[in-house]
Coordinates of C-alpha atoms and ligand atoms in Angstrom, one line a residue:
M26 CA -2.5 16.6 11.4
T27 CA -1.1 13.8 13.4
L28 CA -2.2 10.2 12.8
Q29 CA 0.7 8.6 14.4
H30 CA -0.1 6.6 17.4
P31 CA 2.6 7.0 20.2
A32 CA 5.2 4.2 19.8
E33 CA 5.5 1.6 22.5
K34 CA 1.8 2.0 23.3
F35 CA 1.0 -1.7 23.6
A36 CA 4.0 -3.3 25.5
A37 CA 7.1 -2.1 27.5
P38 CA 10.4 -3.2 26.1
P39 CA 11.4 -6.6 27.4
A40 CA 14.3 -7.0 29.7
A41 CA 16.3 -9.2 27.3
L42 CA 17.3 -8.6 23.8
P43 CA 15.8 -10.8 21.2
V44 CA 18.0 -14.0 21.1
A45 CA 18.9 -13.7 17.5
V46 CA 20.5 -10.3 17.9
A47 CA 23.4 -12.1 19.8
G48 CA 24.2 -14.1 16.7
A49 CA 24.8 -11.1 14.4
S50 CA 28.1 -9.6 13.4
A51 CA 29.5 -6.9 15.5
P52 CA 28.4 -3.9 13.1
V53 CA 24.9 -5.2 12.5
R54 CA 24.5 -6.0 16.3
S55 CA 25.4 -2.5 17.3
I56 CA 22.8 -1.0 14.9
L57 CA 20.1 -3.3 16.1
E58 CA 20.8 -2.8 19.8
M59 CA 20.7 1.0 19.2
A60 CA 17.4 0.7 17.3
L61 CA 16.0 -1.4 20.2
E62 CA 17.0 1.3 22.7
G63 CA 14.8 3.8 20.6
G64 CA 17.7 5.2 18.4
E65 CA 17.2 6.2 14.8
V66 CA 18.7 4.1 12.1
S67 CA 20.4 6.4 9.7
E68 CA 20.4 5.9 5.9
S69 CA 24.0 4.4 5.8
E70 CA 23.1 2.0 8.7
G71 CA 19.8 1.2 6.7
V72 CA 21.9 0.3 3.7
E73 CA 24.0 -2.1 6.0
L74 CA 20.7 -3.8 7.3
F75 CA 19.5 -4.2 3.7
R76 CA 22.8 -6.0 2.9
A77 CA 22.4 -8.6 5.8
T78 CA 22.4 -12.2 5.1
G79 CA 22.3 -15.5 7.2
A80 CA 22.6 -14.8 10.9
D81 CA 22.6 -11.0 10.5
A82 CA 19.2 -11.2 8.5
E83 CA 17.7 -13.4 11.2
A84 CA 18.7 -10.7 13.8
V85 CA 17.1 -8.0 11.6
Y86 CA 13.8 -10.0 11.5
A87 CA 13.8 -10.5 15.2
V88 CA 14.3 -6.8 15.9
A89 CA 11.6 -5.9 13.3
D90 CA 9.3 -8.3 15.0
E91 CA 10.1 -6.9 18.5
L92 CA 9.3 -3.3 17.4
R93 CA 6.2 -4.4 15.6
R94 CA 5.1 -6.0 18.9
R95 CA 5.8 -2.8 20.8
A96 CA 4.0 -0.6 18.3
N97 CA 1.0 -2.9 17.4
G98 CA 0.8 -5.7 19.9
D99 CA -0.8 -8.9 18.5
H100 CA -3.2 -7.0 16.4
V101 CA -3.0 -7.6 12.6
S102 CA -5.4 -5.4 10.7
F103 CA -7.1 -5.3 7.2
V104 CA -9.8 -3.2 5.5
V105 CA -12.7 -4.5 3.5
N106 CA -12.5 -2.4 0.2
R107 CA -12.9 -2.6 -3.5
N108 CA -10.4 -1.4 -6.2
I109 CA -12.1 0.7 -8.9
N110 CA -9.9 1.3 -12.0
F111 CA -11.9 3.9 -13.9
T112 CA -9.7 3.6 -17.0
N113 CA -6.6 1.7 -18.1
I114 CA -6.1 4.0 -21.0
C115 CA -2.9 5.7 -20.5
Y116 CA -0.1 7.2 -22.7
M117 CA 2.4 7.9 -20.1
G118 CA 4.4 4.9 -21.1
C119 CA 5.9 3.9 -17.6
R120 CA 8.1 0.8 -18.6
F121 CA 7.2 -1.3 -15.6
C122 CA 3.5 -1.0 -16.1
G123 CA 1.6 -3.8 -17.6
F124 CA -1.8 -2.2 -17.0
A125 CA -1.8 0.8 -19.4
K126 CA -3.6 0.4 -22.7
R127 CA -4.0 2.5 -25.8
S128 CA -7.7 3.6 -26.6
E129 CA -7.9 1.4 -29.6
D130 CA -6.8 -1.8 -27.8
K131 CA -9.5 -4.2 -27.4
D132 CA -9.5 -4.5 -23.6
A133 CA -9.2 -0.6 -23.2
E134 CA -11.8 0.5 -20.6
W135 CA -13.4 3.6 -19.4
L136 CA -16.0 4.0 -16.7
E137 CA -18.6 6.8 -16.6
P138 CA -19.2 8.0 -13.1
E139 CA -22.5 6.2 -12.9
Q140 CA -20.7 2.9 -13.5
I141 CA -18.2 3.8 -10.8
V142 CA -21.1 4.6 -8.4
E143 CA -22.7 1.3 -9.3
R144 CA -19.5 -0.7 -8.4
A145 CA -19.1 1.4 -5.2
Q146 CA -22.8 0.4 -4.2
Q147 CA -22.1 -3.3 -4.8
A148 CA -19.0 -2.9 -2.6
W149 CA -21.0 -1.2 0.0
D150 CA -23.6 -4.0 -0.1
R151 CA -20.8 -6.5 0.5
G152 CA -19.6 -4.7 3.6
A153 CA -16.8 -2.4 2.1
T154 CA -15.9 0.7 4.0
E155 CA -13.4 2.0 1.3
V156 CA -13.1 2.3 -2.5
C157 CA -9.6 2.5 -3.8
I158 CA -9.7 4.5 -7.0
Q159 CA -6.9 4.9 -9.5
G160 CA -6.6 4.9 -13.2
G161 CA -4.6 5.7 -16.3
L162 CA -3.8 9.2 -17.4
H163 CA -6.3 9.3 -20.3
P164 CA -5.1 11.8 -22.8
K165 CA -8.6 13.1 -23.4
M166 CA -9.7 13.1 -20.0
E167 CA -10.9 16.4 -18.3
G168 CA -9.1 17.6 -15.3
T169 CA -12.5 17.9 -13.6
Y170 CA -13.2 14.1 -13.8
Y171 CA -11.5 13.4 -10.6
K172 CA -13.9 15.6 -8.7
D173 CA -16.9 14.4 -10.6
I174 CA -16.2 10.7 -9.4
V175 CA -15.9 12.0 -5.7
V176 CA -19.0 14.0 -6.0
A177 CA -21.0 11.2 -7.6
I178 CA -19.9 8.5 -5.0
K179 CA -20.6 10.9 -2.1
A180 CA -24.0 11.7 -3.4
A181 CA -25.0 8.0 -3.5
L182 CA -22.9 6.7 -0.5
P183 CA -22.1 9.4 2.0
D184 CA -20.3 7.1 4.4
M185 CA -18.0 5.4 2.0
H186 CA -14.4 6.3 2.4
I187 CA -12.8 7.5 -0.8
H188 CA -9.1 6.5 -1.1
A189 CA -8.1 7.7 -4.5
F190 CA -5.9 9.3 -6.9
S191 CA -2.1 8.9 -7.0
P192 CA 0.2 12.0 -6.8
F193 CA 0.6 11.5 -10.5
E194 CA -3.0 11.8 -11.0
I195 CA -3.1 14.9 -8.9
W196 CA -0.5 16.4 -10.9
Y197 CA -2.4 15.7 -14.1
G198 CA -5.8 17.1 -12.8
A199 CA -4.0 20.3 -11.5
S200 CA -2.3 20.8 -14.8
K201 CA -5.3 20.3 -16.8
T202 CA -7.5 22.6 -14.6
K203 CA -4.5 25.0 -14.2
M204 CA -5.0 24.9 -10.3
S205 CA -2.2 24.9 -7.8
Y206 CA -1.8 21.4 -6.2
H207 CA -2.9 23.0 -3.0
D208 CA -6.2 24.4 -4.4
F209 CA -6.9 21.2 -6.6
L210 CA -6.5 19.0 -3.3
A211 CA -8.5 21.2 -1.1
D212 CA -11.3 21.2 -3.6
L213 CA -11.3 17.4 -3.7
K214 CA -11.2 17.2 0.0
E215 CA -14.2 19.5 0.2
A216 CA -16.0 17.2 -2.3
G217 CA -15.3 14.3 0.0
L218 CA -12.0 12.7 -0.8
G219 CA -11.0 10.9 2.3
S220 CA -7.3 9.8 1.6
M221 CA -4.8 9.2 -1.1
P222 CA -2.6 6.2 -2.2
G223 CA 0.9 7.0 -2.0
T224 CA 1.6 5.2 -5.4
A225 CA 3.7 6.7 -8.3
A226 CA 6.6 6.8 -5.8
E227 CA 8.3 3.8 -7.4
I228 CA 11.9 4.6 -6.2
L229 CA 12.3 8.2 -5.3
D230 CA 15.6 8.7 -7.1
T231 CA 16.1 10.7 -10.4
D232 CA 18.4 8.1 -12.1
V233 CA 16.2 5.2 -11.4
R234 CA 13.0 7.2 -12.4
M235 CA 14.7 8.1 -15.8
Q236 CA 15.1 4.5 -16.5
L237 CA 11.7 3.2 -15.3
T238 CA 9.7 5.8 -17.1
K239 CA 10.1 8.5 -19.7
N240 CA 8.6 11.5 -17.9
K241 CA 6.6 10.4 -14.9
L242 CA 6.4 12.9 -12.2
S243 CA 9.8 13.7 -10.7
A244 CA 10.7 12.7 -7.0
E245 CA 10.7 16.3 -6.0
K246 CA 7.0 16.7 -7.4
W247 CA 5.9 13.5 -5.7
V248 CA 7.2 14.9 -2.4
E249 CA 5.6 18.4 -3.1
I250 CA 2.2 16.8 -3.9
I251 CA 2.3 14.5 -0.8
R252 CA 3.3 17.5 1.4
A253 CA 0.5 19.5 -0.1
A254 CA -2.1 16.7 0.5
H255 CA -0.9 16.3 4.2
E256 CA -1.1 20.1 4.6
V257 CA -4.7 20.4 3.4
G258 CA -5.5 17.3 5.8
I259 CA -5.7 14.5 3.3
P260 CA -3.7 11.5 4.7
T261 CA -1.9 9.3 2.2
T262 CA -0.3 5.9 2.2
A263 CA 3.5 5.6 1.2
T264 CA 4.9 3.0 -1.2
I265 CA 8.1 1.9 -2.6
M266 CA 8.2 -0.4 -5.8
Y267 CA 11.3 -2.4 -5.5
G268 CA 13.3 -5.3 -7.2
H269 CA 14.0 -4.1 -10.8
I270 CA 17.0 -1.9 -11.4
D271 CA 17.3 -0.7 -7.8
G272 CA 19.3 -1.5 -4.7
P273 CA 19.9 -1.1 -1.0
E274 CA 21.2 2.6 -1.3
H275 CA 18.0 3.5 -3.1
W276 CA 15.9 1.7 -0.5
A277 CA 17.4 3.3 2.5
A278 CA 17.3 6.7 0.9
H279 CA 13.7 6.4 -0.1
I280 CA 12.6 5.3 3.4
R281 CA 14.7 8.0 5.1
L282 CA 12.9 10.6 2.8
L283 CA 9.5 9.2 3.8
R284 CA 10.5 9.4 7.5
D285 CA 11.6 13.1 7.1
I286 CA 8.2 13.9 5.5
Q287 CA 6.5 12.2 8.2
K288 CA 8.4 14.1 11.0
D289 CA 7.0 17.3 9.4
T290 CA 3.5 16.4 8.5
G291 CA 2.4 13.2 10.3
G292 CA 0.2 12.5 7.2
F293 CA 1.2 8.9 6.3
T294 CA -0.9 6.1 7.5
E295 CA 1.3 3.3 6.4
L296 CA 4.1 2.1 4.2
V297 CA 3.2 -0.5 1.5
P298 CA 6.2 -2.1 0.0
L299 CA 5.2 -3.2 -3.6
S300 CA 7.3 -6.0 -5.1
F301 CA 7.9 -5.5 -8.7
V302 CA 5.8 -7.9 -10.8
H303 CA 7.9 -8.6 -13.9
T304 CA 6.4 -11.3 -16.1
E305 CA 4.1 -9.0 -18.2
S306 CA 6.1 -5.8 -17.6
P307 CA 7.6 -4.3 -20.6
L308 CA 10.6 -3.2 -18.5
W309 CA 11.7 -6.8 -17.8
A310 CA 10.5 -8.3 -21.1
K311 CA 12.7 -5.9 -23.2
N312 CA 15.8 -5.9 -21.0
P313 CA 15.8 -9.3 -19.3
D314 CA 19.7 -8.8 -18.8
K315 CA 19.5 -5.5 -17.0
V316 CA 16.3 -5.7 -15.0
R317 CA 15.8 -8.1 -12.2
P318 CA 12.7 -10.4 -12.3
G319 CA 11.3 -8.9 -9.1
P320 CA 13.0 -9.0 -5.7
T321 CA 14.5 -12.2 -4.2
A322 CA 12.8 -13.8 -1.3
L323 CA 15.7 -12.3 1.0
E324 CA 15.1 -8.9 -0.4
V325 CA 11.3 -9.2 0.3
D326 CA 11.9 -10.3 3.8
L327 CA 14.5 -7.5 4.4
M328 CA 12.3 -4.8 2.8
H329 CA 9.6 -5.3 5.3
A330 CA 11.9 -5.7 8.3
V331 CA 14.2 -2.8 7.6
A332 CA 11.2 -0.4 6.8
R333 CA 9.7 -1.5 10.2
I334 CA 13.0 -0.7 12.0
M335 CA 13.9 2.6 10.2
L336 CA 10.3 3.9 10.4
H337 CA 9.8 2.8 14.1
G338 CA 8.0 5.6 16.0
W339 CA 7.0 7.4 12.8
I340 CA 5.2 5.1 10.5
D341 CA 3.9 2.4 12.7
N342 CA 1.9 0.6 10.0
I343 CA 3.8 -1.7 7.7
Q344 CA 1.4 -3.2 5.1
V345 CA 2.2 -6.3 3.1
S346 CA 0.7 -6.5 -0.4
W347 CA -0.9 -10.0 -0.8
T348 CA -1.6 -9.3 -4.5
K349 CA 2.1 -9.0 -5.2
L350 CA 3.2 -11.8 -2.9
G351 CA 0.3 -14.2 -2.6
A352 CA -1.3 -15.2 0.8
A353 CA 1.2 -17.6 2.1
R354 CA 4.2 -15.2 1.6
A355 CA 2.0 -12.4 3.0
Q356 CA 1.4 -14.5 6.1
Q357 CA 5.2 -15.0 6.5
M358 CA 5.8 -11.3 6.5
L359 CA 3.9 -11.0 9.8
S360 CA 7.2 -12.2 11.3
R361 CA 9.1 -9.7 9.4
G362 CA 7.6 -6.5 11.0
V363 CA 4.3 -6.3 9.1
N364 CA 1.0 -5.7 11.0
D365 CA -1.4 -5.1 8.2
L366 CA -2.7 -7.2 5.3
G367 CA -4.2 -4.3 3.4
G368 CA -7.5 -4.7 1.7
T369 CA -9.8 -7.3 0.3
L370 CA -9.8 -5.4 -3.0
M371 CA -12.6 -7.3 -4.8
N372 CA -11.2 -6.4 -8.2
E373 CA -7.4 -6.2 -8.4
S374 CA -6.1 -5.5 -11.7
I375 CA -2.8 -3.7 -11.7
S376 CA -0.7 -6.6 -10.4
R377 CA -2.6 -9.1 -12.5
A378 CA -2.0 -6.9 -15.7
A379 CA 1.7 -7.3 -14.8
G380 CA 1.4 -10.9 -14.4
S381 CA 0.7 -11.6 -10.9
G382 CA -1.4 -14.8 -10.3
H383 CA -2.7 -14.3 -6.8
G384 CA -6.3 -13.5 -7.8
Q385 CA -8.7 -10.4 -7.8
E386 CA -9.7 -10.7 -4.2
I387 CA -9.2 -12.0 -0.8
T388 CA -12.1 -12.3 1.6
A389 CA -12.3 -11.0 5.1
R390 CA -12.8 -14.7 6.2
E391 CA -9.6 -15.7 4.6
L392 CA -7.7 -12.9 5.9
V393 CA -8.9 -13.8 9.4
Q394 CA -7.9 -17.3 9.0
I395 CA -4.4 -16.2 7.8
I396 CA -3.9 -14.0 10.8
R397 CA -5.1 -16.5 13.3
A398 CA -3.0 -19.3 11.7
A399 CA 0.0 -17.0 12.6
G400 CA -1.1 -16.7 16.3
R401 CA -2.2 -13.1 15.9
V402 CA -5.4 -11.4 16.6
P403 CA -7.5 -10.3 13.4
V404 CA -8.7 -6.7 13.4
R405 CA -10.9 -5.1 10.8
R406 CA -10.0 -1.4 10.4
N407 CA -11.1 1.5 8.4
T408 CA -8.9 3.4 6.0
I409 CA -7.3 5.6 8.6
Y410 CA -6.5 2.7 11.0
E411 CA -9.5 3.1 13.3
I412 CA -10.4 -0.3 14.7
R413 CA -13.9 -1.5 13.7
D414 CA -13.9 -5.1 14.8
I415 CA -11.6 -7.3 16.8
Y416 CA -11.9 -11.0 16.2
D417 CA -10.3 -12.2 19.5
D418 CA -12.2 -15.6 20.0
H419 CA -9.6 -17.9 19.0
D420 CA -10.7 -21.5 18.1
P421 CA -7.7 -23.6 17.2
E422 CA -10.0 -26.1 15.3
E423 CA -10.6 -23.5 12.7
L424 CA -7.1 -23.1 11.7
A425 CA -7.4 -24.6 8.2
P426 CA -4.1 -25.2 6.3
L427 CA -3.3 -21.9 4.3
V428 CA -3.5 -22.4 0.5
D429 CA -2.6 -19.8 -2.0
R430 CA -5.6 -19.6 -4.2
Q431 CA -7.5 -17.7 -6.9
G432 CA -11.1 -16.5 -6.9
S433 CA -13.1 -16.6 -3.9
N434 CA -16.8 -16.8 -2.6
P435 CA -18.4 -13.5 -3.1
L436 CA -20.7 -13.9 -0.1
A437 CA -18.1 -14.9 2.3
F438 CA -17.9 -11.6 4.0
L439 CA -21.5 -11.2 4.8
E440 CA -21.7 -14.8 5.8
M441 CA -19.1 -14.3 8.3
F442 CA -20.0 -10.9 9.6
P443 CA -23.9 -10.5 9.4
E444 CA -23.7 -8.0 12.3
R445 CA -21.6 -5.5 10.2
R446 CA -24.4 -3.3 9.0
A447 CA -25.5 -2.6 12.7
L448 CA -21.9 -1.9 13.7
E449 CA -21.4 0.6 10.9
A450 CA -24.6 2.2 11.6
A451 CA -23.7 2.7 15.2
E452 CA -20.4 4.5 14.3
Ligands
SAM530 C1 -0.8 1.5 -12.2 S1 -0.5 3.0 -11.3 C2 -2.1 3.7 -11.2 C3 -2.1 5.2 -11.0 C4 -1.5 6.2 -11.8 N1 -1.6 5.8 -13.3 C5 -0.1 6.3 -11.5 O1 0.8 5.8 -12.2 O2 0.3 6.9 -10.5 C6 -0.3 2.5 -9.6 C7 1.0 2.0 -9.1 O3 1.0 0.6 -9.4 C8 2.4 0.2 -9.2 N2 2.6 -0.9 -10.3 C9 2.4 -0.6 -11.7 N3 3.0 -1.8 -12.3 C10 3.7 -2.5 -11.4 C11 4.4 -3.7 -11.5 N4 4.7 -4.2 -12.6 N5 4.7 -4.3 -10.3 C12 4.6 -3.7 -9.2 N6 3.9 -2.6 -9.1 C13 3.4 -2.0 -10.2 C14 3.2 1.3 -9.3 O4 3.8 1.6 -8.1 C15 2.3 2.4 -9.7 O5 2.7 3.7 -9.3
LIG531 N1 -5.4 -1.3 -3.8 C1 -4.3 -2.2 -3.9 C2 -3.5 -2.3 -2.7 N2 -3.8 -1.7 -1.5 C3 -4.8 -0.8 -0.9 C4 -5.1 -1.1 0.4 O1 -5.8 -2.2 0.6 C5 -5.8 0.0 1.0 O2 -6.3 0.9 0.0 C6 -5.0 0.7 2.0 O3 -4.7 -0.3 3.0 C7 -5.6 1.9 2.6 O4 -5.2 2.2 3.9 N3 -2.4 -2.9 -2.8 C8 -2.0 -3.5 -4.0 O5 -0.9 -4.1 -4.0 N4 -2.8 -3.5 -5.0 C9 -3.8 -2.9 -5.0 O6 -4.6 -2.7 -6.0
LIG532 N1 -1.5 0.0 -1.9 C1 -1.8 1.3 -2.4 C2 -2.5 1.3 -3.6 C3 -2.0 0.4 -4.8 C4 -2.9 0.2 -5.8 C5 -2.4 -0.6 -6.9 C6 -1.1 -1.1 -6.8 O1 -0.6 -1.8 -8.0 C7 -0.4 -0.8 -5.8 C8 -0.8 0.0 -4.8 C9 -2.3 2.3 -1.4 O2 -3.3 2.1 -0.9 O3 -1.7 3.3 -1.2
SF4_533 S1 2.0 3.3 -14.0 FE1 0.3 4.7 -14.1 S2 1.0 6.5 -15.3 FE2 2.4 4.9 -15.7 S3 1.7 3.8 -17.5 FE3 0.9 2.7 -15.8 S4 -1.1 3.6 -15.5 FE4 0.0 5.1 -16.8

């Protein structure tokens, strides 16, 4: 399976180097010049880029922006989707997670397939093309539940794309049903699973994982399940959760590992860096001296930019998570190598449970404004990055000042795109 677009498809390399590169120190400059000429940034060179400050960091951003332009042109995409978390009951005890509850907790939740279908139907009626489904690993759950969810949604909404189940949930379902990863995944695909979130990756390093979580899936198993998914033809996203007890060496190794997998499978659609949200996270609350309160602003900038540079030609979609960073910072990432703003989400819970205050939802109208205000062209895509609409009529009068906000107008999407149904029907 190959989802990669050929690199450099939009624009030829410019004659001159980005100006900022000239201001960089000699070692950083030589790595960046090599990257601009199409060379591959090694893990140790990646570490060096992650350590950049001042003029070096500016040069890293300029090169990330240039490589983004070559891969994606001016398009900045997003997907209209809804998150459905079918349960928050989970006994795995990941220390960074503020989402998991015990069954006796008053805010513990469990959704039956009919309730999930009802939410998916509401999302469809509001123009969503995707449902993003993840949940806790409920101790009493049947391993067949994952398939039941997929079957129930597909019966009601055959054209809804189901983006669901992290590798950790696949591990759980396969263990419970005593099936191999391959067979469990092939069965889900057959039932209608469209793609998987590459969450549960955190930092793919054994030492870091031991401290983040008691016995969450090992790094090796994450890779094995992702490779099995790609092998049976299920594309996945890739993620990295950074800014806690980790550092540049872990980040460069993690991204190199993703690149190696992609060279074999071509199954990753995008990388989504997930900034650690610390406020309501037990990991930070219990060890405030040892655990960082999320990444610094410089680290957020560098994460998106270095990821773009290291993955160039292999994973050409770098998504910023507005729910972790808020709309204003997400917009700034568009000049740090980012070409995708992810989903409208409708019901974001995981970041909010960890203390993030950026709301449950962002509307398509707001995303369009954010993208236009950055001077780029908004594009609505589906989950696997096929373009559905290009909003290229650019009226400067509309460029409302950007405000970071909570809540939203539930009808905004349909108001803005009344023609959507006809377009989807024609697909
Ligand atoms: C909450 S889990 C849901 C799926 C499944 N229970 C699992 O762990 O794979 C999805 C992902 O959310 C992310 N996440 C959880 N807590 C977070 C936090 N405090 N800050 C940032 N990301 C977080 C992690 O990357 C985690 O793998
Ligand atoms: N669902 C959450 C996302 N991103 C999901 C993406 O919107 C979408 O599923 C992906 O683009 C598929 O291609 N990001 C978060 O930080 N939090 C979520 O809950
Ligand atoms: N963005 C992830 C999904 C995700 C869900 C919840 C999170 O807290 C983070 C990430 C993906 O689509 O692959
Ligand atoms: S990250 Fe997932 S597995 Fe870990 S505690 Fe939270 S919900 Fe459970």
